[in-house]
PDB file of C-alpha atoms in Angstrom:
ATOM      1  CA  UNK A   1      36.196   0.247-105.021  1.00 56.00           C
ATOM      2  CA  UNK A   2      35.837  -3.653-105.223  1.00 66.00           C
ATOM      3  CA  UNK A   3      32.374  -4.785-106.404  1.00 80.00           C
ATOM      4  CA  UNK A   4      30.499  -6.373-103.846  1.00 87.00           C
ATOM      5  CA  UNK A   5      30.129  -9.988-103.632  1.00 93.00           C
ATOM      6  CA  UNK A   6      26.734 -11.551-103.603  1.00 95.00           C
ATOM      7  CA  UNK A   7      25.694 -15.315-102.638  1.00 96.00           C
ATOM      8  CA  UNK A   8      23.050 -17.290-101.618  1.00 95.00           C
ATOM      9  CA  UNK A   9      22.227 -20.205 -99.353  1.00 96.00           C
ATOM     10  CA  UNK A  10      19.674 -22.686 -99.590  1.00 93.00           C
ATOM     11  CA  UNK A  11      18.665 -25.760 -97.426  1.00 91.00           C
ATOM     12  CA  UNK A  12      16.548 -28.805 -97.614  1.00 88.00           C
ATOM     13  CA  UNK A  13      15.831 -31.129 -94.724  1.00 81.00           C
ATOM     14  CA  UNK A  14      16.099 -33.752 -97.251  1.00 71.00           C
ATOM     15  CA  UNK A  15      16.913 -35.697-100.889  1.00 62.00           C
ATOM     16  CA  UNK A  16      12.596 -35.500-101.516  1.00 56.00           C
ATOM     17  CA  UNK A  17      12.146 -31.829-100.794  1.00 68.00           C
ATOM     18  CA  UNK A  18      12.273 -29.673-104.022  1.00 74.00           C
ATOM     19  CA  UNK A  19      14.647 -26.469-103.491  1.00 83.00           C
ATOM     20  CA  UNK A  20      12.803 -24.825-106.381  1.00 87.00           C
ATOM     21  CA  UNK A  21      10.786 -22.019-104.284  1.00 89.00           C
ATOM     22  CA  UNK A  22      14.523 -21.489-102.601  1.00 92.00           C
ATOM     23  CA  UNK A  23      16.746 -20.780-105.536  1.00 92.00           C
ATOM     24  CA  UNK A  24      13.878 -18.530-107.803  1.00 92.00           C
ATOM     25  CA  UNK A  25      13.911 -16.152-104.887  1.00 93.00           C
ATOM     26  CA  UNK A  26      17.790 -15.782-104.325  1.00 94.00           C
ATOM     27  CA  UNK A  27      17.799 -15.443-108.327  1.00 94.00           C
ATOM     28  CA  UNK A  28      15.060 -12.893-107.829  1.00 94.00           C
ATOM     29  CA  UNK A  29      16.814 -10.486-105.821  1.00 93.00           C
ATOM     30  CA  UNK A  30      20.050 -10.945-108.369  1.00 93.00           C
ATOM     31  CA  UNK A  31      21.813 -13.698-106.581  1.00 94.00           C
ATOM     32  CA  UNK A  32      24.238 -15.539-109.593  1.00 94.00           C
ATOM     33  CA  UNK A  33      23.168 -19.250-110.245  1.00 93.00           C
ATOM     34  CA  UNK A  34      27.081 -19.870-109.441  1.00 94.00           C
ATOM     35  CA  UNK A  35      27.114 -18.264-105.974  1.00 95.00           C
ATOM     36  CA  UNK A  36      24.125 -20.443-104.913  1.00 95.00           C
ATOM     37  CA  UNK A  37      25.194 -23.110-102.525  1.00 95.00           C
ATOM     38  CA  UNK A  38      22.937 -25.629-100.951  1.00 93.00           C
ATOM     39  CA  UNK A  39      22.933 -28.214 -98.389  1.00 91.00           C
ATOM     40  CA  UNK A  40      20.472 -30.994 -98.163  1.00 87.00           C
ATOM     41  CA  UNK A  41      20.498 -31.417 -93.897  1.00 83.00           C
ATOM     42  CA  UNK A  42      18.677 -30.718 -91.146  1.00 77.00           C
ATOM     43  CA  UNK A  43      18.603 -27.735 -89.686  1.00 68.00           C
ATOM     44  CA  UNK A  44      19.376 -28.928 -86.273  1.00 74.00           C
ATOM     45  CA  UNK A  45      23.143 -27.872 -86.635  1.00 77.00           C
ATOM     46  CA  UNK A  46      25.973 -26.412 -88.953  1.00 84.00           C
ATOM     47  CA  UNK A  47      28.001 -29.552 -89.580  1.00 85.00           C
ATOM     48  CA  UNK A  48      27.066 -29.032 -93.285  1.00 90.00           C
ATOM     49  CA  UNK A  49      29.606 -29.348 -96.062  1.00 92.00           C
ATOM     50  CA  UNK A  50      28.255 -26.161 -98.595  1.00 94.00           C
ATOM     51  CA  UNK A  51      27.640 -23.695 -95.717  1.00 93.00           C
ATOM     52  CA  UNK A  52      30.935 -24.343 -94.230  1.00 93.00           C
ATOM     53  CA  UNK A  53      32.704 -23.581 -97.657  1.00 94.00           C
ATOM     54  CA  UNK A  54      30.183 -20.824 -98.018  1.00 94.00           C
ATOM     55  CA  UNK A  55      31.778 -19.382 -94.758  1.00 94.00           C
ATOM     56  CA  UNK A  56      34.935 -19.146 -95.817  1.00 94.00           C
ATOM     57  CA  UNK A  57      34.315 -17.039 -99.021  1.00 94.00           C
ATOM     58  CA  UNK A  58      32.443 -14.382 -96.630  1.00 94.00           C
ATOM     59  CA  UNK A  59      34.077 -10.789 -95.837  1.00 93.00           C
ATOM     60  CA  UNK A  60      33.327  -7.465 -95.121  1.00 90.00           C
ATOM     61  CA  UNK A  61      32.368  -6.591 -99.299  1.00 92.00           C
ATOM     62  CA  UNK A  62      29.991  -9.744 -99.158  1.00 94.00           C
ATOM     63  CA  UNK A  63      25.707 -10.285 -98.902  1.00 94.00           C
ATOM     64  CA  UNK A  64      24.687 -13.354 -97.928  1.00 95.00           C
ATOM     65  CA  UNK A  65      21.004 -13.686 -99.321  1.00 96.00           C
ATOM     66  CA  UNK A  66      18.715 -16.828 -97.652  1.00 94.00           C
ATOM     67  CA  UNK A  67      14.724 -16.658 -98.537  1.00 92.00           C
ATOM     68  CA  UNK A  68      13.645 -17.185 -94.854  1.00 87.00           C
ATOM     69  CA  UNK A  69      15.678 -17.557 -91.153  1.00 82.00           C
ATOM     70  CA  UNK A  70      14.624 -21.487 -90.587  1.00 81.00           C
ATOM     71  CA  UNK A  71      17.008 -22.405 -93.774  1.00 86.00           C
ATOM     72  CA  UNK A  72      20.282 -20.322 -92.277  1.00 83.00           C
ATOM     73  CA  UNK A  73      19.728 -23.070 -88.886  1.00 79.00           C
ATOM     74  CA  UNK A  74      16.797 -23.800 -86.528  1.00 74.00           C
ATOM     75  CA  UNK A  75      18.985 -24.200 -83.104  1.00 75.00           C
ATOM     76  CA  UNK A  76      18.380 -21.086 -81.182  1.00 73.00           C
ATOM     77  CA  UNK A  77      21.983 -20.990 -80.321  1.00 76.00           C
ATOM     78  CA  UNK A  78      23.782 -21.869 -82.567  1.00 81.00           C
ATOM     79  CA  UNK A  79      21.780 -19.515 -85.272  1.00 81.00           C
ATOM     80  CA  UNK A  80      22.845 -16.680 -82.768  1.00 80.00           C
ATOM     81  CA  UNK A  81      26.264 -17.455 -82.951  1.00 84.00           C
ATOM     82  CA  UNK A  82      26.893 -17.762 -86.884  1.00 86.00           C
ATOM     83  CA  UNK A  83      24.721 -14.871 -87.195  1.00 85.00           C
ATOM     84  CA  UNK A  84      27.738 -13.006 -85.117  1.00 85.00           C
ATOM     85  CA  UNK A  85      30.339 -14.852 -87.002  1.00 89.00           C
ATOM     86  CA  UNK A  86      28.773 -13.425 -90.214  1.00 89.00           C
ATOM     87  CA  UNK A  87      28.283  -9.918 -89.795  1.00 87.00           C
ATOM     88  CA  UNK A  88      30.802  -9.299 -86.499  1.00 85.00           C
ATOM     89  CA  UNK A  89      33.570 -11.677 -87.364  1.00 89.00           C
ATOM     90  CA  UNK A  90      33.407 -12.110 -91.246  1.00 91.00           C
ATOM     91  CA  UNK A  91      32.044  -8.173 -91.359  1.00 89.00           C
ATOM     92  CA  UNK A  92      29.342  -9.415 -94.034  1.00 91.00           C
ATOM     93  CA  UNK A  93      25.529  -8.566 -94.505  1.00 90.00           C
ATOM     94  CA  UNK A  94      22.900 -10.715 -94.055  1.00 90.00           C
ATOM     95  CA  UNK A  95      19.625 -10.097 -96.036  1.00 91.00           C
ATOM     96  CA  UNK A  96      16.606 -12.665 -94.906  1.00 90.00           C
ATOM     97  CA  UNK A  97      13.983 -12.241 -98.101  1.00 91.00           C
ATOM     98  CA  UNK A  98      11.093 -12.949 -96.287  1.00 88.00           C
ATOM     99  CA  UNK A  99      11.587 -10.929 -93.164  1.00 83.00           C
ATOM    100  CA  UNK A 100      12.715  -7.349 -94.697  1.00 81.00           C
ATOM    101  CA  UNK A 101      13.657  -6.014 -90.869  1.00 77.00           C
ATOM    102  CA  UNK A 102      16.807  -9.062 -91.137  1.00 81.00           C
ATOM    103  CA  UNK A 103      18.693  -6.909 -93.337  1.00 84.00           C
ATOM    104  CA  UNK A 104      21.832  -5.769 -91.743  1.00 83.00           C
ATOM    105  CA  UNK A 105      22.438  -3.604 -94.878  1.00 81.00           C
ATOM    106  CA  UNK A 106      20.030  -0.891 -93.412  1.00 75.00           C
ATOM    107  CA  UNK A 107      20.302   1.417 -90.557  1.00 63.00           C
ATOM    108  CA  UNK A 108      24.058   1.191 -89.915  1.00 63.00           C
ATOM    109  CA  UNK A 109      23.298   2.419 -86.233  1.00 55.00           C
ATOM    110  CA  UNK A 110      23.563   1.297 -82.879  1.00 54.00           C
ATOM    111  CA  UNK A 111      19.073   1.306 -83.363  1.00 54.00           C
ATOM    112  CA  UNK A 112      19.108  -1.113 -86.799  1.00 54.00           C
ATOM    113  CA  UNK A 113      21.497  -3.310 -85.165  1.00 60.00           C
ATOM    114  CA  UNK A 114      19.291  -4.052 -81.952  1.00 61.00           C
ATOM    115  CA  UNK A 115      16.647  -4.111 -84.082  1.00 62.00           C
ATOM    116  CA  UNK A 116      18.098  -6.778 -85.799  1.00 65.00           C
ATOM    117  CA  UNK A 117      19.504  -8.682 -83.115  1.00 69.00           C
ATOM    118  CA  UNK A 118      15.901  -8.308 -81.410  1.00 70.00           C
ATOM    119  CA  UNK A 119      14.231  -9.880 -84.280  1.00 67.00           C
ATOM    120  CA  UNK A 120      16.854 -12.350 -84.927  1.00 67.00           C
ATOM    121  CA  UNK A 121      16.238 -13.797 -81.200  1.00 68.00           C
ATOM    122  CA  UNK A 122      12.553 -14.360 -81.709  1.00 68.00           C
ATOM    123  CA  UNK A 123      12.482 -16.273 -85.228  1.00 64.00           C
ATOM    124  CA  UNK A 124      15.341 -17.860 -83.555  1.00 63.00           C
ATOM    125  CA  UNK A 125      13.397 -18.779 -80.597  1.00 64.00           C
ATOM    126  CA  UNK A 126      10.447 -19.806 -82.623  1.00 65.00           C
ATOM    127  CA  UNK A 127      11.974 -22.278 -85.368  1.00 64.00           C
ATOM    128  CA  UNK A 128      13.767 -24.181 -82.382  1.00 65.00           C
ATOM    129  CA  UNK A 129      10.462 -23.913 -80.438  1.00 68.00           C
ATOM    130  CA  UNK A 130       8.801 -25.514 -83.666  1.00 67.00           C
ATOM    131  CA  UNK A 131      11.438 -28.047 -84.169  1.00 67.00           C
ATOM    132  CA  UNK A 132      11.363 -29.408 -80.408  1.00 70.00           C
ATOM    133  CA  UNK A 133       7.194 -29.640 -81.197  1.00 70.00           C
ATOM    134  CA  UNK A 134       7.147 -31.245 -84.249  1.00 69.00           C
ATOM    135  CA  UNK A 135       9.339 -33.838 -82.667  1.00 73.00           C
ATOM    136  CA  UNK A 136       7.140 -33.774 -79.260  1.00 77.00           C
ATOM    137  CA  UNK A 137       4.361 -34.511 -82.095  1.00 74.00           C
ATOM    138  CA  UNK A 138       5.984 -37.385 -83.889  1.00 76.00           C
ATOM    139  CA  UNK A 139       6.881 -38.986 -80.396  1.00 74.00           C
ATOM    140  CA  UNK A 140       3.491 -38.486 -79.162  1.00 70.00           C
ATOM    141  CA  UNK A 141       1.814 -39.624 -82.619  1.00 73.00           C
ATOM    142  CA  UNK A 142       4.032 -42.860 -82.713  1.00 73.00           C
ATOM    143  CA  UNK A 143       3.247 -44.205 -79.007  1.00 75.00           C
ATOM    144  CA  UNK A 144      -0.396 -43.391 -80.282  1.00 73.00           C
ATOM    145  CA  UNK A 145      -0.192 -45.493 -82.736  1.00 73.00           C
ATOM    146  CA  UNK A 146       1.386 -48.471 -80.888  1.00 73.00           C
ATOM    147  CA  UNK A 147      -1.434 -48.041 -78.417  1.00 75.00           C
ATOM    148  CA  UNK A 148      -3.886 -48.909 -81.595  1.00 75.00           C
ATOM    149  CA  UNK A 149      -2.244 -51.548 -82.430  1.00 71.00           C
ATOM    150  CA  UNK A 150       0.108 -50.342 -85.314  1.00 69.00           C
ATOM    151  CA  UNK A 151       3.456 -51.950 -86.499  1.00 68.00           C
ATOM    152  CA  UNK A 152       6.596 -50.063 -86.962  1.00 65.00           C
ATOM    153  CA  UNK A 153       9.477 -51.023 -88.759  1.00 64.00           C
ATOM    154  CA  UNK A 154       9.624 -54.107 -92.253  1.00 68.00           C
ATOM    155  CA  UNK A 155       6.747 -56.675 -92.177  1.00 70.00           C
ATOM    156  CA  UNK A 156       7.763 -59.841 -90.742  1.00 73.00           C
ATOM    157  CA  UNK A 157       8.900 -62.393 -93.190  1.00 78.00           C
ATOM    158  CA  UNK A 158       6.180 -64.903 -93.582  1.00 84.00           C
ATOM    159  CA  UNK A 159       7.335 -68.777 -92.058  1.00 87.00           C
ATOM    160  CA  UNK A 160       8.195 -70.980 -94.709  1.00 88.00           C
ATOM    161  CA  UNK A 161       5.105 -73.813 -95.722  1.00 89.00           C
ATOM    162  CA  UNK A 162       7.388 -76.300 -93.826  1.00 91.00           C
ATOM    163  CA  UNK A 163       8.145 -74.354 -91.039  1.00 91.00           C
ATOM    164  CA  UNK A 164       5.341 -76.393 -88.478  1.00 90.00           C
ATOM    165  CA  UNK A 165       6.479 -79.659 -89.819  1.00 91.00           C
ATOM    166  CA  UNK A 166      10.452 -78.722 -89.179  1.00 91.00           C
ATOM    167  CA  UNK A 167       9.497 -77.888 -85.465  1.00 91.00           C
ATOM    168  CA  UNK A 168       7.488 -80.399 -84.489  1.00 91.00           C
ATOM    169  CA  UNK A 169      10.236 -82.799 -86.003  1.00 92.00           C
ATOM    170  CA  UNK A 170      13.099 -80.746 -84.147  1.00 92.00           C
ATOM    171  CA  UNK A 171      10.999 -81.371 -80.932  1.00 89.00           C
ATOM    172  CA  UNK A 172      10.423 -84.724 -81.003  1.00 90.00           C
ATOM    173  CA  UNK A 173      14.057 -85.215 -81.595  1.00 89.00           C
ATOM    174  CA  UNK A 174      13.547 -86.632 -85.108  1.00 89.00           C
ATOM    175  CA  UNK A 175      16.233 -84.458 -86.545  1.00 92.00           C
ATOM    176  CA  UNK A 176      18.823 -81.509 -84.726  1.00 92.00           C
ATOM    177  CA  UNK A 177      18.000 -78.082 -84.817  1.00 92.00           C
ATOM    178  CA  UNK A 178      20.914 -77.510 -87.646  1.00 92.00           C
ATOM    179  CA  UNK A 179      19.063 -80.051 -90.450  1.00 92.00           C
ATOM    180  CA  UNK A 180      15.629 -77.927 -89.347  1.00 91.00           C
ATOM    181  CA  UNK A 181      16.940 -74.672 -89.650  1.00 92.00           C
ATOM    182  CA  UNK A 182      18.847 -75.778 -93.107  1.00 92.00           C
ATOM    183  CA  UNK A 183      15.257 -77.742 -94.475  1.00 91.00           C
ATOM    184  CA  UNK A 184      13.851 -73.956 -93.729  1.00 91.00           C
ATOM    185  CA  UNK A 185      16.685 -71.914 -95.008  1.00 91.00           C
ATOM    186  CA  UNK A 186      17.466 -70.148 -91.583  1.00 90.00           C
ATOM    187  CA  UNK A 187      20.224 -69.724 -89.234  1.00 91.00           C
ATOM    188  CA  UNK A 188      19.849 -72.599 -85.953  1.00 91.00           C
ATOM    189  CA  UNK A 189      19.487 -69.336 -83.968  1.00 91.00           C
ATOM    190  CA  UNK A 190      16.799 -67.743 -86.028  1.00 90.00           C
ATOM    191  CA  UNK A 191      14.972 -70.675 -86.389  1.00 92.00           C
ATOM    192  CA  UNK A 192      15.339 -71.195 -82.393  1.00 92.00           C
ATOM    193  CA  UNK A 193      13.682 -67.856 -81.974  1.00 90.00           C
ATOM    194  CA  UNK A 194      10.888 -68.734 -84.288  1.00 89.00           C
ATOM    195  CA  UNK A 195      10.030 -71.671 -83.067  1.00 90.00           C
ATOM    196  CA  UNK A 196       9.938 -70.291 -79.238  1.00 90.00           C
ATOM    197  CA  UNK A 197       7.873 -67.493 -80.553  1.00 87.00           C
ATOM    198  CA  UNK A 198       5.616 -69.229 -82.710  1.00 86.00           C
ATOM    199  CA  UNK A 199       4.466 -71.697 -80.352  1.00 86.00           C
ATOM    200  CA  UNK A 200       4.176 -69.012 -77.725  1.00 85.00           C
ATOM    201  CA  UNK A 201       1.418 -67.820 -79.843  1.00 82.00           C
ATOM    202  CA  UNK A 202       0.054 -70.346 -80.846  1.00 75.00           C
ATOM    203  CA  UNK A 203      -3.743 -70.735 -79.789  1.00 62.00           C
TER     204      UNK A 203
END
């Protein structure tokens, strides 16, 4: 009989996160270090490079280990979906660590699978639920914060000392736009929108 194959997927939503907590409990449960693949992406789909090659190793003498649902995908849908690709298409297990009833390995029955899918539709429904607030959250915290006043995006770069001078030369025709743009080391059309803006606000 062919020894069963076991891997493991991890997933950060980005380069800062630490996958540490990830990989010591797929090497807990006796996941190889080489059969580890990772992805750092969002959850929000499965355009991801690792799990895609991951994929393709799966078949009916695999286990595909993950420590909790929200790193397989977060998109209700689409989490369904690859969850039948796995286990109905590619015939392979699925074992979710921190949710013991997500293992397809027990209860080979009509009973374990509904089970499954049952519980599988909720955490489904939840980590999109959570994903589509924490974004509601972010939008809402954001237009919050422009209401008090706070600045999004670089700092402005500070006029140069000669700035006032260049202007008020420009506009009194002394000297074109080009030669005070060039005396402030700007483009004639940044300097244009400067000098409309500046003396906009200007008390």
């Amino acid at each position: 009989m062919e020894k069963q194959k076991i891997y493991g997927y991890m997933r950060v939503s980005s380069k800062e996160q630490n996958e540490d907590r990830q990989r010591i409990a797929l090497l807990k449960t006796g996941v190889p270090e080489q059969q580890i693949y990772m992805d750092k992406l969002s959850g929000k789909d499965f355009e991801r490079p690792q799990y895609k090659k991951l994929i393709r190793k799966l078949d009916c003498n695999s286990v595909l280990y993950v420590k909790s649902i929200d790193r397989l995908g977060r998109n209700y849908v689409d989490l369904n979906e690859q969850w039948r690709i796995i286990t109905k298409e590619k015939g392979a297990d699925i074992v979710v660590i921190d949710m013991p009833l997500l293992d397809t390995r027990r209860e080979k029955n009509l009973l374990g699978t509904f089970i499954s899918d049952v519980v599988l539709s909720l955490l489904g429904y939840v980590a999109e639920n959570e994903r589509i607030n924490i974004k509601q959250r972010q939008a809402e915290g954001i237009i919050a914060a422009k209401m008090r006043g706070v600045r999004f995006g670089r700092p402005p770069i500070p006029l140069p000392d000669n700035f006032d001078e260049m202007r008020k030369c420009w506009r009194e025709g002394d000297i074109t736009i080009k030669e005070a743009a060039e005396a402030c080391n700007m483009k004639a059309k940044t300097f244009y929108s400067k000098a409309v803006k500046y003396e906009r606000e200007k008390p």
